[in-house]
Short mmCIF file of C-alpha atoms in Angstrom, two decimals:
data_model
loop_
_atom_site.label_atom_id
_atom_site.label_comp_id
_atom_site.label_asym_id
_atom_site.label_seq_id
_atom_site.Cartn_x
_atom_site.Cartn_y
_atom_site.Cartn_z
CA LYS A 9 0.09 0.20 -0.13
CA ASN A 10 1.33 3.21 -0.91
CA GLU A 11 0.84 6.16 1.81
CA VAL A 12 0.48 8.70 -0.70
CA GLU A 13 -1.93 7.96 -3.93
CA GLN A 14 -2.18 10.43 -6.42
CA SER A 15 -5.37 10.93 -9.13
CA PRO A 16 -5.67 11.53 -12.69
CA GLN A 17 -2.61 8.96 -13.69
CA ASN A 18 -3.13 10.69 -16.52
CA LEU A 19 -4.47 13.21 -17.85
CA THR A 20 -4.59 15.53 -21.43
CA ALA A 21 -6.50 18.59 -21.48
CA GLN A 22 -7.37 21.57 -24.60
CA GLU A 23 -5.06 24.41 -23.99
CA GLY A 24 -6.90 27.04 -21.34
CA GLU A 25 -8.61 23.96 -19.77
CA PHE A 26 -8.53 24.50 -15.54
CA ILE A 27 -6.74 21.54 -14.22
CA THR A 28 -7.29 19.74 -10.99
CA ILE A 29 -4.71 17.00 -9.53
CA ASN A 30 -5.63 15.68 -6.50
CA CYS A 31 -3.36 13.84 -4.12
CA SER A 32 -4.42 12.07 -0.99
CA TYR A 33 -1.92 10.66 2.01
CA SER A 34 -2.78 8.38 5.44
CA VAL A 35 -0.03 9.44 7.22
CA GLY A 36 0.36 12.61 9.43
CA ILE A 37 2.39 14.54 7.90
CA SER A 38 4.89 18.09 8.40
CA ALA A 39 4.56 19.26 4.92
CA LEU A 40 3.52 18.23 1.42
CA HIS A 41 5.17 18.87 -1.14
CA TRP A 42 3.72 19.32 -5.22
CA LEU A 43 6.85 19.06 -7.39
CA GLN A 44 7.04 19.16 -11.06
CA GLN A 45 8.75 16.77 -13.67
CA HIS A 46 9.25 17.66 -17.33
CA PRO A 47 10.40 15.09 -19.92
CA GLY A 48 13.85 14.27 -19.69
CA GLY A 49 14.23 16.90 -17.28
CA GLY A 50 15.37 17.40 -13.40
CA ILE A 51 12.52 17.86 -11.13
CA VAL A 52 11.36 20.98 -9.95
CA SER A 53 9.57 21.95 -6.24
CA LEU A 54 6.65 23.74 -6.93
CA PHE A 55 4.76 24.14 -3.03
CA MET A 56 5.42 22.86 -0.24
CA LEU A 57 2.65 23.66 2.28
CA SER A 58 0.99 22.34 5.70
CA SER A 59 -2.16 24.21 5.67
CA GLY A 60 -4.44 26.32 3.52
CA LYS A 61 -3.72 27.33 0.29
CA LYS A 62 -0.51 28.90 -2.16
CA LYS A 63 -0.58 30.62 -5.35
CA HIS A 64 2.36 30.93 -7.68
CA GLY A 65 1.07 32.47 -11.02
CA ARG A 66 -1.58 30.26 -12.78
CA LEU A 67 -0.64 27.29 -9.88
CA ILE A 68 -2.52 27.40 -6.46
CA ALA A 69 -2.38 24.26 -4.32
CA THR A 70 -4.29 23.60 -0.98
CA ILE A 71 -4.57 21.08 1.46
CA ASN A 72 -6.98 19.67 4.26
CA ILE A 73 -4.85 17.96 7.06
CA GLN A 74 -7.87 16.69 8.44
CA GLU A 75 -8.83 14.90 5.28
CA LYS A 76 -5.46 14.12 4.47
CA HIS A 77 -5.75 15.50 0.81
CA SER A 78 -4.44 18.18 -1.36
CA SER A 79 -5.16 19.30 -4.65
CA LEU A 80 -2.65 21.22 -7.06
CA HIS A 81 -4.81 23.54 -9.92
CA ILE A 82 -3.68 25.38 -12.62
CA THR A 83 -5.37 27.60 -14.54
CA ALA A 84 -5.06 28.21 -18.34
CA SER A 85 -3.20 25.78 -19.12
CA HIS A 86 -0.58 26.13 -21.90
CA PRO A 87 1.31 23.16 -23.20
CA ARG A 88 4.65 24.07 -21.43
CA ASP A 89 2.59 22.45 -18.36
CA SER A 90 2.62 19.46 -20.03
CA ALA A 91 4.69 17.31 -17.51
CA VAL A 92 4.53 14.84 -14.27
CA TYR A 93 3.38 15.97 -11.10
CA ILE A 94 4.56 14.22 -8.14
CA CYS A 95 2.95 14.50 -4.74
CA ALA A 96 5.72 13.97 -1.87
CA VAL A 97 4.28 14.77 2.21
CA SER A 98 7.15 14.98 4.78
CA PRO A 99 5.94 11.98 7.49
CA LEU A 100 6.10 13.52 11.10
CA ALA A 101 7.52 10.25 12.46
CA PRO A 102 9.59 9.28 9.67
CA ASN A 103 11.09 5.03 11.13
CA THR A 104 14.02 5.76 8.15
CA GLY A 105 16.41 8.33 6.50
CA ASN A 106 13.30 8.01 3.62
CA GLN A 107 11.91 11.86 5.54
CA PHE A 108 9.55 11.86 2.23
CA TYR A 109 6.87 9.46 1.07
CA PHE A 110 6.31 10.35 -2.76
CA GLY A 111 3.17 9.42 -5.16
CA THR A 112 3.39 7.73 -8.18
CA GLY A 113 2.61 10.89 -10.00
CA THR A 114 -0.01 12.72 -12.63
CA SER A 115 1.42 12.84 -16.15
CA LEU A 116 -0.31 15.82 -17.78
CA THR A 117 -0.12 16.34 -21.35
CA VAL A 118 -1.64 19.92 -22.22
CA ILE A 119 -2.92 19.62 -26.71
CA PRO A 120 -2.40 22.91 -28.13
CA GLY B 17 25.64 27.56 -9.89
CA ALA B 18 23.58 27.40 -7.38
CA GLY B 19 21.84 24.40 -7.74
CA VAL B 20 21.54 21.15 -6.68
CA SER B 21 24.87 19.66 -9.47
CA GLN B 22 25.43 16.52 -10.91
CA SER B 23 27.58 13.95 -12.73
CA PRO B 24 28.12 12.50 -14.98
CA SER B 25 25.18 13.23 -16.45
CA ASN B 26 24.88 10.56 -18.30
CA LYS B 27 26.85 7.07 -18.04
CA VAL B 28 26.84 4.09 -20.23
CA THR B 29 28.45 0.68 -18.98
CA GLU B 30 29.07 -2.76 -19.13
CA LYS B 31 27.43 -5.14 -17.21
CA GLY B 32 29.90 -5.82 -14.05
CA LYS B 33 31.96 -2.44 -14.42
CA ASP B 34 32.05 0.32 -11.18
CA VAL B 35 30.30 3.34 -11.65
CA GLU B 36 30.49 6.48 -9.23
CA LEU B 37 27.92 9.27 -9.30
CA ARG B 38 28.63 12.68 -7.66
CA CYS B 39 26.03 14.88 -6.39
CA ASP B 40 27.08 18.76 -5.18
CA PRO B 41 24.39 19.91 -3.07
CA ILE B 42 23.80 23.52 -2.49
CA SER B 43 26.05 25.21 0.00
CA GLY B 44 24.21 25.14 3.12
CA HIS B 45 21.99 22.56 2.86
CA THR B 46 22.74 19.99 5.84
CA ALA B 47 20.37 17.39 4.18
CA LEU B 48 21.48 14.85 1.29
CA TYR B 49 19.31 12.45 -0.46
CA TRP B 50 19.51 9.95 -3.43
CA TYR B 51 16.74 8.63 -5.17
CA ARG B 52 16.34 5.77 -7.89
CA GLN B 53 13.49 6.38 -10.77
CA SER B 54 13.32 4.20 -13.32
CA LEU B 55 11.99 4.47 -16.73
CA GLY B 56 7.86 5.35 -16.01
CA GLN B 57 7.99 4.70 -12.67
CA GLY B 58 8.32 7.08 -9.41
CA LEU B 59 11.17 7.46 -7.07
CA GLU B 60 13.33 4.97 -4.82
CA PHE B 61 14.71 6.44 -1.82
CA LEU B 62 18.61 4.84 -1.66
CA ILE B 63 20.32 6.77 1.61
CA TYR B 64 19.65 10.28 3.05
CA PHE B 65 22.78 11.81 5.09
CA GLN B 66 21.83 14.86 7.41
CA GLY B 67 24.81 16.79 8.59
CA ASN B 68 27.42 14.93 10.22
CA SER B 69 25.20 11.87 11.28
CA ALA B 70 25.59 8.82 10.78
CA PRO B 71 23.62 8.25 6.78
CA ASP B 72 20.39 6.41 6.76
CA LYS B 73 21.64 3.76 4.16
CA SER B 74 18.30 1.99 4.59
CA GLY B 75 17.36 1.84 0.62
CA LEU B 76 19.73 1.14 -0.84
CA PRO B 77 18.90 -2.48 -2.54
CA SER B 78 22.06 -4.21 -2.38
CA ASP B 79 25.92 -4.52 -0.80
CA ARG B 80 26.80 -3.38 -4.20
CA PHE B 81 25.53 0.01 -3.61
CA SER B 82 27.43 2.42 -1.31
CA ALA B 83 28.06 5.96 -0.94
CA GLU B 84 29.47 8.84 1.11
CA ARG B 85 29.73 12.60 1.27
CA THR B 86 32.65 14.44 2.35
CA GLY B 87 32.83 17.34 5.15
CA GLY B 88 28.75 17.12 4.79
CA SER B 89 29.43 18.74 0.92
CA VAL B 90 30.09 16.59 -1.80
CA SER B 91 28.42 12.56 -2.16
CA THR B 92 29.02 10.06 -4.48
CA LEU B 93 27.41 7.03 -4.92
CA THR B 94 29.23 4.13 -6.18
CA ILE B 95 27.26 1.01 -7.62
CA GLN B 96 30.05 -1.78 -8.00
CA ARG B 97 29.95 -4.98 -10.18
CA THR B 98 26.67 -3.11 -12.44
CA GLN B 99 23.97 -5.26 -13.53
CA GLN B 100 21.74 -4.28 -15.83
CA GLU B 101 18.77 -3.77 -13.43
CA ASP B 102 20.62 -0.57 -12.22
CA SER B 103 19.84 0.62 -15.33
CA ALA B 104 17.95 4.42 -14.14
CA VAL B 105 18.12 7.67 -13.91
CA TYR B 106 20.17 8.39 -10.14
CA LEU B 107 18.76 11.82 -9.02
CA CYS B 108 20.15 13.56 -5.73
CA ALA B 109 18.49 16.19 -3.88
CA SER B 110 19.29 18.53 -1.22
CA SER B 111 17.08 20.35 1.74
CA PRO B 112 18.20 23.41 3.66
CA ARG B 113 17.06 21.73 7.44
CA SER B 114 16.27 18.62 8.26
CA ARG B 115 15.36 17.11 11.82
CA GLY B 116 14.00 13.68 11.89
CA TRP B 117 9.89 15.02 11.90
CA HIS B 118 10.38 18.44 9.67
CA THR B 119 11.92 18.62 6.39
CA GLY B 120 12.54 21.79 4.18
CA GLU B 121 12.29 22.04 1.11
CA LEU B 122 13.78 19.81 -1.62
CA PHE B 123 16.12 20.70 -4.19
CA PHE B 124 16.97 18.16 -6.91
CA GLY B 125 19.74 17.83 -9.43
CA GLU B 126 19.27 17.03 -12.92
CA GLY B 127 19.87 13.35 -12.33
CA SER B 128 23.28 11.03 -13.75
CA ARG B 129 21.07 8.87 -16.44
CA LEU B 130 22.50 5.57 -16.22
CA THR B 131 22.52 2.11 -18.67
CA VAL B 132 23.90 -0.63 -18.49
CA LEU B 133 24.76 -3.04 -21.20
#
């Protein structure tokens, strides 16, 4: 069982559409991270949040600690948003050095 | 540069050879992580360094894998007697702080793509 579940696994959208990617987790956390990985590229941290909502440009991340759920929203999507979006959590009490649990990612393709 | 630097970016080797992958974290970051990402798969934790503490090696898949971090900065991941299943992208990340239960933001390198023929 994965501690972090993302949905959908794959998502195709038309340019301009509003996109939502969901992340649910099963452990107590100190923080949740949204990461972006472009094809063949490295991984970039988009957000780190522990409560409420954060916004950066067209990206919005929200988290509900009680429901153990986070969403990443992209407004006015653009083909350059095509990437894999990864949700990761920092567990409150990691048993090992694995300080993060990662979701398997959501592959987003935005069509012009 | 100011980011996490990894080298080589690509490495092709023959089965049975040893390889070394290098990670230069962001200056001042005390936490350093190595992850492995196989094609189409998620991130697999390998090893974690925190300051001068003994590393947590619980994610290393076999004793052919080892890593060290010299002077609390540069880290080297060594894979001995490489196998084809070792082919993957090896990602290094650093973080400004980690106190057991609380982690800072992760900064990733571009990765080292290893292909074992």
